Amino acid sequence: MADSGNTGAFVEFERVQKSYDGEILVVKDLNLSMPKGEFLTMLGPSGSGKTTCLMMLAGFETATHGEIRLDGVSINNIPPHKRGIGMVFQNYALFPHMTIAENLSFPLEVRKIDKSDREAKVMRALDMVEMGAFGGRRPSQLSGGQQQRVALARALVFEPELVLMDEPLGALDKQLREKMQFEITHLAHELGITVVYVTHDQTEALTMSDRVAVFEDGRIQQLAPPDKLYEEPENSFVAQFIGENNTLEGVVNEISGERAVVQLDSGDLIDCKPINVSKVGERTQVSIRPERVEFNVDRLQEGTHRLKAEVLEFIYMGDIFRTRLRVAGRDDFVVKTRNAPDQVRLQPGQEIEIGWLPEDCRALDA
Amino acid sequence: MSDSTATGPVLAADGTPLKKSLAQALRREKTRALLLIAPLLIFVLISFIFPIGKMLFRSVENDIVADTIPLTVVELAKWDASSGELPNEDVYAAMAADMVVAIAAKAHTRLGSRLNYEQTGLSSLFRKSGRAIKKWDLATDAPFKEKFLEIHDGWGTVEVWQTIQTHSGRKTSGYFLNAIDMQLSPDGPAAQPESKQILITLFKRTMIMSMIITISCILLAYPVAWILANLPARKANLLMILVLLPFWTSLLVRTSAWKVMLQQQGVINDILVWLGLVADADRLVMINNQTGTIIAMTHILLPFMILPMYSVMQTIPITYLRAAKSLGATNWTAFWRVYFPQSVPGIGAGSILVFILSIGYYITPEIVGGTKGVFISNRIAYHISSSLNWGLAAALGAILLALVLILYWAYDKIVGIDNVKLG
């Protein structure tokens, strides 16, 4: 698929570091490689270094150390305008003094494409985002969602192979955001472009991406497809950052292959799958997803440990029920159940027993 | 009023029309707002609008002739100025009657000064005649024609009477004609004698030099404003203080400082000579000419250009430049096609401010301008305080005001005044 030499990767970060002040590393030893056509999301809290990485790739920031390659060629010393990378900015950055058509025509003009070709391409790009009728308007005359589409069209009109998007949907309301998420992914797959997408919205990352890179503290904490990221977080940061998560703390009591028994600080024992722990006596944070907790005792596996729980709160959320429990001395333990006809509605004050499949419960770093 | 139909006015809850109700609700607020601005409004009206209106009115007002020699004006109207003959005895008799009254009120010298603007020599004619006419007895001394001619030959020249007749109206276009190097002659508007033509040149010079000053300000201010707008806040504040520093120094001190800098034995020339760039014998002449005025005024007006530019540039996010570059534009194209058009409102606002300030500038051209570098405002000041020809000063002022308004209008047509942002 890739026509480059060494590794076959289209975009590559190799041992990239970045510091703004010479004292603090904002990006620490970043290694990343993307094949052509991939939709990769950089996800992380603000200040985690994800936007800096994107800016280095676009050429607006220089890497303090390391090499960034595009299609096998080092682009460290190539200025932004020669990289041929399309970019969608957070607030669209549509030029306010130009019409929509002029905005789209701009990248073609600087590439010295002749007028008739230019007009055809602009029209095609606008039609692609269903904005064909708006060519004569100014950006300020469009709604947020329309500006977003135009920004997308402008980033695509000169047919770049790589498109960067910096929180492009941040300013839109929820419904529009969800609609645009689908449109962007469909467009990206249709055109076969490679996309690096930055966001701090995990739902966006999970629904749109082929792979998600979770950033924290200037490092990629985990790089995996969305399902893997959610179901098999590799460390406690990822577990807590992606989706809702129940955390229990304790010490490894027994460990054998795929099974471990952890003694919680309350003294209770639970079964789990060791991920980042290897020996008895190690401290660990145990992570269990709210929807994987079972309180129907009949369905629990024979011989596994169970925990006593007290129902604190029952919240009706429409499609799901959210029940807050006091478990092992913590009162932020949440269970989510589907709203089905036969579903039990727990009452506050009720004493129940809960448990889970050992493989759903992951013993991570402390 | 109480029963509202579907087509009637919208009513408030108590049945009064909504508009009336709204007006009542807002009346208190409006009154309060008006009271708050009242002191300033009254101050501006009394001390600014009214005097300016009065001053501008002086440019066409010409009551002095008709008020001082009313009988003569009436008699003189019957005289055919183009006949080439002197007026008849009636006119001289009327003049004698008028002069006796005017001399008692000591008004004849002022009339002399007024007519002297139009024809040199009339001031002394009236002054000298006054001393003789004082002794006349109107009842017995007739006829007066010979007596007038005895006092002064002037009364025997057709031109003197033509001048009086031409300028006897209560409204005159004479000052405005004078302001554009013309005069009101008995045969209508005509060009001033070449030796008296100076004002058009001054107007042109004022315009051209103001334009040069504005352009130099744009060139110098643009990079500074750009840096100001793009530096981190703390450094920008420091730089801003440096920009504002001149405001805290007296205008006179700054202008005098330029005098020290620019004169032939001044700092700049000394340095150039010391560097060997200029020979000691031919030091540069940079003061008391147009160069001096341009340099000093550019410096003095620079903050007025930087500030509006800065406030506009501050609102242009850096992402526009980044977006342009990511779309393939070089640094220059990104600046010229994307950043610059968005900064034009700042340039416009700064230019209007600097240009208008500079065409009315007085102190700096006066101090560093010499004779070649003075502006029309210096001429206005001369007519106000030295020649006391307030009518001409008012006419010049009115033309200056009209020019500013025309430019403002033209700017609005070309760029659009909505595009001007001062902050």
Short mmCIF file of C-alpha atoms in Angstrom, two decimals, chain B residues 57-58 60-73 98-99 102 106-118 126 164 167-172 175 388-389 391:
data_model
loop_
_atom_site.label_atom_id
_atom_site.label_comp_id
_atom_site.label_asym_id
_atom_site.label_seq_id
_atom_site.Cartn_x
_atom_site.Cartn_y
_atom_site.Cartn_z
CA PHE B 57 -20.01 83.08 9.86
CA ARG B 58 -17.34 85.77 9.90
CA VAL B 60 -19.07 85.82 4.74
CA GLU B 61 -20.17 88.57 7.09
CA ASN B 62 -19.52 92.15 5.92
CA ASP B 63 -21.72 94.45 7.97
CA ILE B 64 -19.03 97.00 8.66
CA VAL B 65 -19.34 98.94 5.38
CA ALA B 66 -23.12 99.15 5.39
CA ASP B 67 -23.19 99.97 9.11
CA THR B 68 -20.48 102.64 9.07
CA ILE B 69 -21.44 104.54 5.92
CA PRO B 70 -25.11 103.66 5.33
CA LEU B 71 -26.07 106.81 3.38
CA THR B 72 -23.07 106.51 1.07
CA VAL B 73 -23.89 102.89 0.30
CA ASP B 98 -21.55 109.31 7.25
CA MET B 99 -17.97 110.22 8.08
CA ALA B 102 -18.29 107.54 12.08
CA LYS B 106 -14.11 106.38 15.96
CA ALA B 107 -15.40 103.75 13.51
CA HIS B 108 -13.82 105.19 10.36
CA THR B 109 -10.36 103.68 11.01
CA ARG B 110 -11.83 100.23 11.34
CA LEU B 111 -13.63 100.67 8.04
CA GLY B 112 -10.31 101.81 6.60
CA SER B 113 -8.59 98.64 7.79
CA ARG B 114 -11.39 96.51 6.38
CA LEU B 115 -11.20 98.13 2.93
CA ASN B 116 -7.43 98.04 3.06
CA TYR B 117 -7.61 94.20 2.73
CA GLU B 118 -9.13 94.82 -0.69
CA PHE B 126 -9.60 107.04 5.92
CA ILE B 164 -16.29 100.73 -1.67
CA HIS B 167 -17.69 95.63 -0.84
CA SER B 168 -20.74 97.43 0.43
CA GLY B 169 -22.93 94.32 0.63
CA ARG B 170 -23.76 92.82 4.02
CA LYS B 171 -22.64 89.41 2.82
CA THR B 172 -19.48 88.97 0.82
CA TYR B 175 -12.93 86.42 1.95
CA LEU B 388 -6.39 90.85 12.27
CA ASN B 389 -8.16 89.85 9.04
CA GLY B 391 -12.80 87.20 7.85
#
